[in-house]
């Protein structure tokens, strides 16, 4: 029998050796031993850890095989927002992007050009050289903690090599499924008579959310890492940091290029639009980033995207098929969307049977008719859409398509505002899809996240007259639920518990959950942070709403219209009485009340802080950020290249203009 000390020494030796071979095989694609030899070592390690469980470690290479323990995912806040990239299909847009960049930082810089990988975004946090957790993008502010599944991806190191890495940092990239794995899995599914995966991206994303990590391990996911973020990074340049990350054991893509002109980038686009088809994984474009981290900071961010990066997406694949019929669908806002039913056709790795027609204007513009042969492509290679007609195939007796005049669900006459493209059903209080859609939106994950209240359950409760609006949810009783078909005691208890838990959801998500037209997650957050509680929002004027950063006339008018409806007010009051949060909690780490009652407008670029960091400082000292200058503005914080219109407005209104230096003195 082996002693504990001997086992410990052997375990340490095996872990180091196995991790080295893992790196050679999965990252460097250069195996130095046979699979058989590797499996023997891994099996030896697993047996020793089983024999001496107190010597087992969550960072052991044996964790790469996963566990069959089911675990629901918890949500974890991103330390740094995980924003999306701005997308374009036009080289003209790239030139505009280049012009904007040069206007802000001059001509002394370089771009880094990378391939855009088609998978599931992931953010990995390392502390003292060990993987702490892996989190999906989620809504950009928080995502699912999928650490257990991430540990099964063998190209992701659990422990880093070397010792020159920061104590804590995040590295972000893309989890993907190689073509070989995807094709193999689909063959297995086909043989078993199961539904096939649509494409490698969906397969990777779905696998990452599986509750059994041992099954995730069998799917053989892979990962490219392409962005490091944190304090005390090795260098001030994105490219050099990636090269250091490669030394630490990360799988960094080989195809990364330095460019100084848009012409060079254009050449790469042409080259890789052809070359990508020979790659063993999916790519759908290229990503252009400013290399200098200091210049990235100078360029800053919009609410959703960095200003220092952009993604160029390759043109979508296009096919021809026959238009069989058109349905008219009603959304939760009452918007009518015409949907084409197509003769099934293969397109970009999936079988397409339906495609969006967007609105009546597009139908008229394309002159779409039943039985036409149509050209279909995937917008952003995701959503199928009809983009044209093969007129040579049109029947001589075809007639123009007549757009619906009445709601297909409730029969109400449709309306169309001059300023909008879509038709609407105005009967939001009696139209079933609108009522159910609002409830489904309210309980959804990004809103109130009420466990157990999915689409089918909402349908069931609606059909039994138990809920007719979102406030009715908080009047539900366990006895009402447990008596329904397909609903037992345990399911009823879980739903009631989920409803109770939803009362802890922060105000910005409650505001999003209300389903006010044009108020998405980002807008809801900005309004919540600006006005702090529901009563201030109810009483806000159009001008006050428009002073909020990125809130324009359309959104402001939509918010006012929502709170002018007495039935909406009644629902909000009922939610408030039920204990749903209707005010924002105090800002974490508030520094002072120096700016209480003061409002700031920020314009231009700054030397020491980004605009987002300055906004955060204002809020942490009790101030409010607004987007436009008015007589109520306390200060205009002005940087280089500030907007001349804001400067003129500030001078006319007598608003005090301060520099970054003056602002920092105010909060010393």
XYZ file of C-alpha atoms in Angstrom:
668
model
C 0.000 0.000 0.000
C 1.379 3.418 -1.008
C 1.902 5.879 1.848
C 0.151 9.245 1.926
C 3.430 11.138 1.438
C 4.361 8.951 -1.540
C 0.879 9.490 -2.990
C 1.223 13.266 -2.518
C 4.574 13.355 -4.320
C 3.245 11.192 -7.155
C 0.077 13.332 -7.479
C 2.129 16.535 -7.748
C 4.397 14.967 -10.375
C 1.448 13.593 -12.412
C -0.439 16.893 -12.341
C 2.562 18.839 -13.641
C 3.281 16.282 -16.369
C -0.350 15.954 -17.479
C -0.832 19.735 -17.642
C 2.301 20.006 -19.781
C 1.005 17.341 -22.205
C -2.442 18.962 -22.206
C -0.836 22.234 -23.252
C 1.223 20.539 -25.977
C -1.827 18.754 -27.393
C -4.669 21.280 -27.067
C -2.857 24.627 -27.296
C 0.300 23.976 -29.303
C -1.234 21.141 -31.407
C 2.060 19.302 -30.922
C 1.546 16.119 -28.846
C 4.709 14.516 -27.493
C 3.206 11.215 -26.241
C 0.521 8.826 -27.498
C -3.116 9.042 -26.371
C -2.694 5.661 -24.693
C 0.248 6.856 -22.562
C -1.644 10.034 -21.654
C -4.764 8.071 -20.609
C -2.688 5.784 -18.358
C -1.226 8.815 -16.517
C -4.640 10.464 -16.155
C -6.147 7.235 -14.844
C -3.301 6.858 -12.310
C -3.922 10.385 -11.046
C -7.683 9.818 -10.764
C -7.125 6.588 -8.787
C -4.716 8.278 -6.362
C -7.125 11.186 -5.779
C -9.910 8.673 -5.162
C -7.722 6.726 -2.721
C -6.689 9.926 -0.872
C -9.694 12.304 -1.265
C -8.134 14.927 1.011
C -5.370 15.317 -1.617
C -7.918 16.026 -4.391
C -7.874 19.570 -5.793
C -10.349 21.596 -7.865
C -7.402 22.629 -10.078
C -6.373 19.054 -10.867
C -6.313 17.987 -14.562
C -8.869 15.303 -13.593
C -11.436 18.126 -13.404
C -11.248 18.337 -17.218
C -13.434 15.215 -17.438
C -16.281 16.855 -15.518
C -18.749 15.529 -12.973
C -22.284 14.183 -13.183
C -23.404 16.372 -10.274
C -26.222 18.632 -11.461
C -25.765 22.270 -10.526
C -27.960 25.225 -11.425
C -25.969 28.226 -12.656
C -25.690 31.256 -10.426
C -25.375 34.746 -11.879
C -22.135 36.636 -11.333
C -21.499 40.335 -11.873
C -18.779 41.258 -14.374
C -16.093 43.349 -12.692
C -15.668 45.084 -16.055
C -18.761 45.353 -18.330
C -18.651 42.770 -21.114
C -19.754 44.898 -24.052
C -20.603 43.835 -27.588
C -18.699 45.113 -30.610
C -20.241 47.436 -33.164
C -20.870 45.464 -36.379
C -20.689 46.472 -40.014
C -20.836 44.786 -43.428
C -19.561 47.871 -45.224
C -15.969 48.941 -45.866
C -17.285 52.518 -46.031
C -18.265 52.136 -42.354
C -14.718 50.981 -41.614
C -13.386 54.144 -43.226
C -15.753 56.230 -41.077
C -14.571 54.317 -37.996
C -10.950 55.046 -38.984
C -11.748 58.745 -39.456
C -13.376 58.955 -35.989
C -10.396 57.219 -34.388
C -7.870 59.543 -36.074
C -9.904 62.617 -35.149
C -9.596 61.674 -31.469
C -6.072 60.209 -31.150
C -4.246 61.468 -34.230
C -2.336 59.307 -36.724
C 0.319 57.808 -34.471
C -1.221 54.397 -33.704
C -1.650 50.893 -35.091
C -4.554 48.489 -35.429
C -4.593 44.843 -34.439
C -6.728 42.717 -36.776
C -8.080 39.358 -35.586
C -10.558 36.815 -36.929
C -14.054 36.939 -35.433
C -14.840 33.519 -33.995
C -18.404 32.208 -34.085
C -19.143 30.662 -30.711
C -20.080 31.663 -27.152
C -18.298 34.544 -25.417
C -16.625 33.770 -22.109
C -14.749 35.740 -19.452
C -12.205 33.880 -17.282
C -10.907 35.281 -13.998
C -7.521 34.192 -12.657
C -6.158 34.928 -9.181
C -2.580 34.098 -8.232
C -2.267 31.997 -11.389
C -5.344 29.832 -10.779
C -8.676 29.818 -12.621
C -11.332 31.199 -10.256
C -14.418 31.277 -12.456
C -15.724 31.479 -15.988
C -18.745 33.663 -16.728
C -20.829 33.995 -19.905
C -21.534 37.418 -21.444
C -25.147 37.441 -20.165
C -26.509 40.982 -20.366
C -23.019 42.530 -20.306
C -23.278 43.434 -16.611
C -23.645 39.884 -15.293
C -23.670 36.392 -16.704
C -23.916 32.712 -15.789
C -21.115 31.239 -13.714
C -20.216 28.154 -15.797
C -16.885 27.438 -14.084
C -17.592 23.724 -13.622
C -18.189 23.347 -17.360
C -15.268 25.592 -18.312
C -12.904 23.294 -16.426
C -13.736 20.523 -18.896
C -12.347 22.563 -21.828
C -8.847 21.196 -22.119
C -7.368 24.211 -23.917
C -8.190 26.399 -20.881
C -5.410 26.181 -18.251
C -6.509 25.650 -14.636
C -3.066 26.749 -13.386
C -0.848 29.175 -15.319
C 2.756 28.623 -16.365
C 5.543 30.927 -15.207
C 5.211 33.570 -12.468
C 5.105 36.954 -14.222
C 1.304 37.238 -14.513
C -0.779 39.817 -12.554
C -2.197 38.704 -9.201
C -5.698 39.118 -10.627
C -6.917 39.620 -14.188
C -9.621 38.601 -16.646
C -9.048 37.079 -20.053
C -11.886 36.907 -22.553
C -12.484 34.827 -25.619
C -14.774 32.477 -27.491
C -15.830 28.933 -26.666
C -16.354 27.088 -29.954
C -17.014 23.624 -31.332
C -14.622 22.482 -34.098
C -16.225 21.208 -37.328
C -14.910 17.692 -36.775
C -16.594 17.448 -33.352
C -19.811 19.026 -34.632
C -20.097 16.617 -37.561
C -19.329 13.616 -35.368
C -21.977 14.594 -32.790
C -24.593 15.129 -35.479
C -23.865 11.671 -36.945
C -24.460 10.177 -33.496
C -27.715 12.102 -33.127
C -28.887 11.081 -36.576
C -28.192 7.399 -35.818
C -30.151 7.719 -32.581
C -33.069 9.472 -34.324
C -32.542 12.669 -32.287
C -32.902 16.231 -33.539
C -29.645 17.488 -35.069
C -27.694 20.535 -33.917
C -28.421 23.563 -36.103
C -24.802 24.780 -36.331
C -21.532 24.693 -34.332
C -22.272 28.020 -32.620
C -25.603 26.819 -31.214
C -24.028 23.499 -30.255
C -21.211 25.264 -28.351
C -23.570 27.689 -26.607
C -26.021 24.934 -25.642
C -23.245 22.653 -24.408
C -21.834 25.405 -22.197
C -25.216 25.619 -20.400
C -25.586 21.863 -19.763
C -26.028 20.953 -16.097
C -23.934 17.771 -16.297
C -20.277 18.749 -16.754
C -19.278 15.164 -17.579
C -21.504 15.473 -20.664
C -19.890 18.841 -21.466
C -16.478 17.159 -21.383
C -17.625 14.623 -23.987
C -18.561 17.458 -26.379
C -14.858 18.443 -26.698
C -15.281 22.201 -26.768
C -12.313 24.444 -27.549
C -11.454 28.048 -26.705
C -9.526 30.964 -28.233
C -8.590 33.835 -25.902
C -8.189 37.304 -27.382
C -8.495 40.097 -24.787
C -6.933 40.713 -21.345
C -8.314 43.219 -18.880
C -7.258 44.208 -15.357
C -4.770 46.227 -13.360
C -0.987 45.760 -13.616
C -1.039 44.165 -17.066
C 2.401 43.274 -18.478
C 2.450 45.972 -21.185
C 0.534 48.968 -22.501
C -0.269 47.181 -25.775
C -3.019 44.690 -26.547
C -0.889 42.596 -28.938
C 2.055 42.280 -26.548
C -0.248 41.268 -23.694
C -1.624 38.443 -25.819
C 1.897 37.215 -26.534
C 2.584 37.163 -22.778
C -0.693 35.269 -22.236
C 0.532 32.647 -24.702
C 3.595 32.143 -22.467
C 1.288 31.625 -19.471
C -0.427 28.716 -21.268
C -3.436 30.299 -22.988
C -4.529 29.320 -26.493
C -4.077 32.585 -28.368
C -5.091 32.605 -32.071
C -2.225 32.452 -34.566
C -3.964 34.713 -37.106
C -3.373 38.171 -35.593
C -2.074 41.020 -37.747
C -0.730 44.539 -37.217
C -1.967 47.233 -39.626
C -1.633 50.981 -39.883
C -4.094 51.722 -42.714
C -7.626 50.775 -43.750
C -6.206 49.665 -47.111
C -4.171 46.955 -45.358
C -7.285 45.857 -43.449
C -9.292 45.742 -46.688
C -6.702 43.368 -48.180
C -7.037 41.088 -45.146
C -10.849 41.095 -45.493
C -10.611 39.935 -49.114
C -8.005 37.309 -48.238
C -9.791 35.851 -45.195
C -13.253 35.822 -46.749
C -11.803 32.995 -48.905
C -9.346 31.428 -46.435
C -11.906 31.107 -43.622
C -13.700 28.331 -45.515
C -10.650 26.087 -45.033
C -10.467 26.631 -41.259
C -11.516 23.778 -38.922
C -13.889 26.109 -37.023
C -16.416 28.839 -37.867
C -15.517 32.500 -38.332
C -17.938 35.166 -39.501
C -15.769 38.265 -39.845
C -12.725 40.138 -38.608
C -12.245 42.396 -35.586
C -10.235 45.624 -35.691
C -8.841 47.009 -32.403
C -6.607 49.958 -31.540
C -3.445 48.392 -30.097
C -2.506 50.940 -27.415
C -4.421 50.534 -24.126
C -3.824 54.198 -23.359
C -5.404 55.190 -26.678
C -8.257 52.713 -26.070
C -8.955 54.522 -22.798
C -8.820 57.866 -24.588
C -11.391 56.691 -27.164
C -13.675 55.287 -24.451
C -17.035 53.566 -24.832
C -20.636 54.146 -25.814
C -23.349 52.541 -23.634
C -23.053 49.286 -25.579
C -19.784 49.198 -27.502
C -16.116 50.257 -27.266
C -15.174 53.166 -29.556
C -11.732 51.651 -30.129
C -12.890 48.460 -31.854
C -15.274 47.353 -34.594
C -16.236 44.046 -36.225
C -16.506 43.660 -39.979
C -18.822 40.740 -40.796
C -18.500 38.778 -44.011
C -21.423 38.895 -46.417
C -24.105 36.346 -45.688
C -24.660 33.207 -47.743
C -27.715 33.419 -50.020
C -30.054 30.719 -51.443
C -33.238 30.516 -53.556
C -36.477 28.849 -52.494
C -40.253 29.134 -52.884
C -42.579 31.346 -50.809
C -45.539 29.178 -49.765
C -47.563 31.528 -47.529
C -47.347 34.473 -45.119
C -48.425 34.605 -41.456
C -48.896 37.780 -39.433
C -47.552 37.530 -35.890
C -48.416 39.814 -32.959
C -45.609 40.781 -30.555
C -45.914 41.852 -26.913
C -45.919 45.531 -27.914
C -48.679 44.928 -30.487
C -46.276 45.205 -33.425
C -47.285 43.046 -36.395
C -44.496 41.087 -38.057
C -45.171 39.292 -41.360
C -43.405 35.918 -41.480
C -42.828 33.998 -44.708
C -43.352 30.234 -44.772
C -40.795 28.773 -47.174
C -40.097 25.544 -48.959
C -37.372 24.133 -46.629
C -33.864 24.936 -47.840
C -30.318 24.520 -46.449
C -28.666 27.834 -45.573
C -25.385 28.447 -43.693
C -25.551 25.127 -41.881
C -29.263 25.118 -40.963
C -32.550 24.151 -42.604
C -34.613 27.316 -43.100
C -38.421 27.071 -43.231
C -39.402 30.604 -42.214
C -38.059 34.109 -42.780
C -38.971 37.577 -41.577
C -40.507 40.097 -43.985
C -40.169 42.932 -41.404
C -43.120 45.143 -42.397
C -45.590 46.238 -45.099
C -43.094 48.678 -46.642
C -40.622 45.894 -47.379
C -43.351 43.727 -48.916
C -44.315 46.608 -51.214
C -40.683 47.457 -51.981
C -39.845 43.875 -52.998
C -43.314 43.243 -54.500
C -43.395 39.828 -52.810
C -46.124 37.415 -53.936
C -47.226 33.926 -52.937
C -45.433 31.182 -54.952
C -42.596 33.569 -55.860
C -39.055 32.181 -55.993
C -37.247 34.300 -53.402
C -33.638 34.941 -52.394
C -33.054 34.243 -48.680
C -30.032 35.101 -46.582
C -29.225 35.314 -42.913
C -28.976 38.829 -41.545
C -25.765 38.732 -39.520
C -25.780 35.031 -40.504
C -28.392 34.435 -37.759
C -31.918 35.543 -38.720
C -33.170 34.446 -42.167
C -34.708 37.202 -44.287
C -36.001 37.589 -47.823
C -33.855 40.034 -49.774
C -35.163 39.724 -53.350
C -37.282 37.957 -55.979
C -36.277 35.916 -59.014
C -38.692 37.651 -61.427
C -37.914 35.158 -64.203
C -39.660 32.454 -62.141
C -42.844 34.459 -61.357
C -46.223 33.041 -62.456
C -48.112 35.248 -64.919
C -51.316 35.089 -62.820
C -49.707 36.072 -59.482
C -51.279 38.916 -57.488
C -49.742 41.419 -55.067
C -49.754 40.258 -51.443
C -52.481 41.898 -49.372
C -51.298 43.038 -45.955
C -53.457 42.215 -42.914
C -55.971 44.939 -42.007
C -57.199 43.375 -38.753
C -55.312 41.770 -35.871
C -55.078 38.027 -36.589
C -55.526 37.298 -32.864
C -58.257 39.617 -31.569
C -59.757 41.075 -34.773
C -59.085 44.710 -33.831
C -58.399 47.078 -36.736
C -54.656 47.620 -37.104
C -53.136 51.105 -36.984
C -49.903 52.525 -38.430
C -48.179 55.657 -37.202
C -46.607 57.833 -39.886
C -43.249 57.830 -38.101
C -43.050 54.025 -37.785
C -42.672 51.199 -40.277
C -44.782 48.570 -38.513
C -48.548 48.158 -38.139
C -49.850 47.787 -34.583
C -52.792 46.217 -32.799
C -53.942 48.919 -30.326
C -55.967 46.488 -28.156
C -53.170 45.749 -25.659
C -55.651 45.050 -22.836
C -57.654 42.352 -24.680
C -55.236 40.946 -27.301
C -53.995 37.565 -25.949
C -50.462 37.553 -27.489
C -49.820 41.036 -26.120
C -51.041 40.156 -22.627
C -49.079 36.889 -22.521
C -46.050 38.510 -24.183
C -45.883 41.231 -21.513
C -46.076 38.605 -18.760
C -43.424 36.421 -20.427
C -41.161 39.449 -20.767
C -41.719 40.382 -17.104
C -40.784 36.924 -15.769
C -37.878 36.398 -18.204
C -34.326 35.867 -17.039
C -33.022 39.343 -17.838
C -36.033 40.926 -16.137
C -37.564 39.477 -12.927
C -36.094 35.983 -13.508
C -38.991 34.064 -11.894
C -38.105 30.364 -11.853
C -40.779 28.016 -13.177
C -42.783 30.649 -15.031
C -41.849 29.799 -18.600
C -43.909 30.301 -21.749
C -46.001 27.136 -21.254
C -46.790 27.919 -17.603
C -47.778 31.496 -18.436
C -50.093 30.106 -21.140
C -51.605 27.676 -18.615
C -52.192 30.360 -15.973
C -53.650 32.752 -18.541
C -56.039 30.119 -19.932
C -57.286 29.401 -16.372
C -57.878 33.134 -15.748
C -55.334 33.183 -12.911
C -53.246 35.982 -14.435
C -54.304 38.749 -16.805
C -51.431 41.162 -16.117
C -48.009 41.184 -14.447
C -49.326 42.330 -11.045
C -51.588 39.258 -10.833
C -48.446 37.128 -10.461
C -47.998 38.402 -6.897
C -51.531 37.330 -5.924
C -51.008 33.675 -6.911
C -51.439 31.037 -4.196
C -49.802 27.615 -4.008
C -53.216 25.906 -3.889
C -54.256 27.567 -7.175
C -51.131 26.266 -8.910
C -50.960 22.726 -7.515
C -54.505 21.967 -8.717
C -53.596 22.618 -12.373
C -52.745 19.855 -14.835
C -49.009 19.072 -15.180
C -48.430 20.980 -11.925
C -47.624 19.173 -8.656
C -46.998 20.387 -5.112
C -43.250 20.746 -5.650
C -43.634 22.744 -8.896
C -46.167 25.024 -7.211
C -43.828 25.580 -4.239
C -40.927 26.411 -6.584
C -42.973 28.998 -8.492
C -44.178 30.692 -5.289
C -40.564 30.730 -4.023
C -39.428 32.211 -7.356
C -42.068 34.937 -7.115
C -40.910 35.762 -3.586
C -37.246 35.858 -4.700
C -38.126 38.266 -7.514
C -38.855 40.929 -4.897
C -35.077 41.200 -4.447
C -34.500 42.083 -8.127
C -32.883 45.577 -8.387
C -34.953 48.517 -9.575
C -33.239 48.914 -12.963
C -34.319 45.385 -13.932
C -37.846 45.977 -12.588
C -38.041 49.053 -14.829
C -36.943 46.961 -17.814
C -39.435 44.243 -16.835
C -42.375 46.688 -17.011
C -42.070 46.440 -20.795
C -42.221 50.160 -21.581
C -41.809 50.505 -25.311
C -38.262 51.380 -26.451
C -36.925 50.953 -22.867
C -34.392 48.138 -23.138
C -31.909 46.987 -20.509
C -29.357 49.762 -21.079
C -31.946 52.554 -21.196
C -33.708 51.212 -18.078
C -30.423 51.227 -16.195
C -29.607 54.801 -17.193
C -33.083 56.058 -16.237
C -32.992 54.195 -12.913
C -29.551 55.604 -12.032
C -30.643 59.124 -12.984
C -34.077 59.315 -11.306
C -33.469 56.792 -8.484
C -37.148 55.800 -7.910
C -40.424 55.167 -9.725
C -42.163 58.312 -8.411
C -39.517 60.620 -9.886
C -39.841 58.837 -13.238
C -43.663 59.147 -13.132
C -43.391 62.886 -12.551
C -40.556 63.611 -14.994
C -41.187 65.970 -17.903
C -40.139 65.172 -21.465
C -37.245 67.630 -21.186
C -36.021 66.099 -17.916
C -36.102 62.628 -19.443
C -34.219 63.830 -22.540
C -31.483 65.259 -20.320
C -30.659 61.668 -19.338
C -27.684 60.330 -21.289
C -28.783 58.686 -24.593
C -32.534 59.292 -24.024
C -34.140 60.963 -27.040
C -37.590 62.258 -27.862
C -39.120 58.911 -28.881
C -38.079 57.132 -25.661
C -39.088 60.102 -23.490
C -42.550 60.281 -25.065
C -43.002 56.514 -24.691
C -42.224 56.701 -20.951
C -44.635 59.602 -20.458
C -47.381 57.790 -22.386
C -46.885 54.671 -20.235
C -47.363 56.580 -16.984
C -50.335 58.539 -18.331
C -52.242 55.257 -18.630
C -54.200 54.726 -15.378
C -54.144 50.936 -15.775
C -50.339 50.997 -15.920
C -50.247 53.168 -12.795
C -52.554 50.708 -11.033
C -50.287 47.779 -11.982
C -47.150 49.633 -10.796
C -48.872 50.470 -7.493
C -49.874 46.836 -7.010
C -46.301 45.697 -7.696
C -44.996 48.233 -5.187
C -47.528 47.081 -2.569
C -46.447 43.473 -3.173
C -42.871 44.382 -2.241
C -41.251 44.711 -5.678
C -38.343 47.192 -5.562
C -39.305 50.557 -6.993
C -36.209 52.531 -6.071
C -32.514 52.101 -6.622
C -30.334 51.037 -3.756
C -27.537 53.261 -2.564
C -24.473 53.215 -4.816
C -21.839 50.810 -3.506
C -18.665 52.478 -2.215
C -20.200 55.945 -2.202
C -17.347 58.361 -1.543
C -19.113 61.588 -0.473
C -22.181 63.820 -0.863
C -20.176 66.687 -2.411
C -22.270 66.687 -5.604
C -25.709 66.132 -4.044
C -28.272 68.043 -6.118
C -25.739 68.825 -8.872
C -25.944 67.628 -12.471
C -23.044 67.245 -14.911
C -22.693 66.994 -18.681
C -19.455 65.441 -19.983
C -18.094 66.225 -23.457
C -14.794 65.526 -25.219
C -11.854 63.238 -24.398
C -9.743 63.319 -21.238
C -6.159 62.602 -20.259
C -6.411 60.857 -16.859
C -9.833 59.210 -16.922
C -12.251 57.851 -19.499
C -15.734 59.392 -19.745
C -17.258 56.311 -18.080
C -14.840 56.577 -15.166
C -15.654 60.274 -14.750
C -19.389 59.497 -14.752
C -18.827 56.885 -12.061
C -16.893 59.391 -9.935
C -19.727 61.915 -10.268
C -22.276 59.334 -9.080
C -20.046 58.142 -6.226
C -19.938 61.724 -4.952
C -23.735 62.042 -5.132
C -24.065 63.824 -8.496
C -26.191 63.108 -11.558
C -25.045 62.650 -15.178
C -27.180 64.054 -17.989
C -26.753 63.921 -21.742
C -27.646 67.446 -22.813
C -26.960 70.938 -21.524
C -29.871 72.971 -20.101
C -30.420 75.752 -17.586
C -30.607 73.051 -14.889
C -27.079 71.769 -15.664
C -24.640 72.596 -12.844
C -21.353 71.953 -14.678
C -20.115 71.120 -18.167
C -17.022 68.937 -17.748
C -15.070 69.712 -20.920
C -12.253 67.704 -22.496
C -10.408 67.933 -25.801
C -12.453 67.918 -29.031
C -15.673 68.653 -27.124
C -18.869 69.227 -29.094
C -19.226 72.882 -30.194
C -23.027 72.735 -29.810
C -22.733 71.819 -26.123
C -20.181 74.593 -25.557
C -22.486 77.153 -27.207
C -25.479 75.948 -25.183
C -23.503 76.111 -21.937
C -22.370 79.675 -22.626
C -25.926 80.765 -23.467
C -27.377 79.118 -20.341
C -24.608 80.427 -18.103
C -23.451 76.939 -17.159
C -20.029 76.794 -15.513
C -17.438 74.994 -17.703
C -14.719 73.053 -15.866
C -11.665 71.058 -16.972
C -10.683 67.565 -15.837
C -8.077 69.128 -13.520
C -10.654 71.426 -11.899
C -13.083 68.536 -11.491
C -10.463 66.389 -9.723
C -9.642 69.265 -7.361
C -13.341 69.437 -6.449
C -13.276 65.844 -5.194
C -9.862 65.816 -3.535
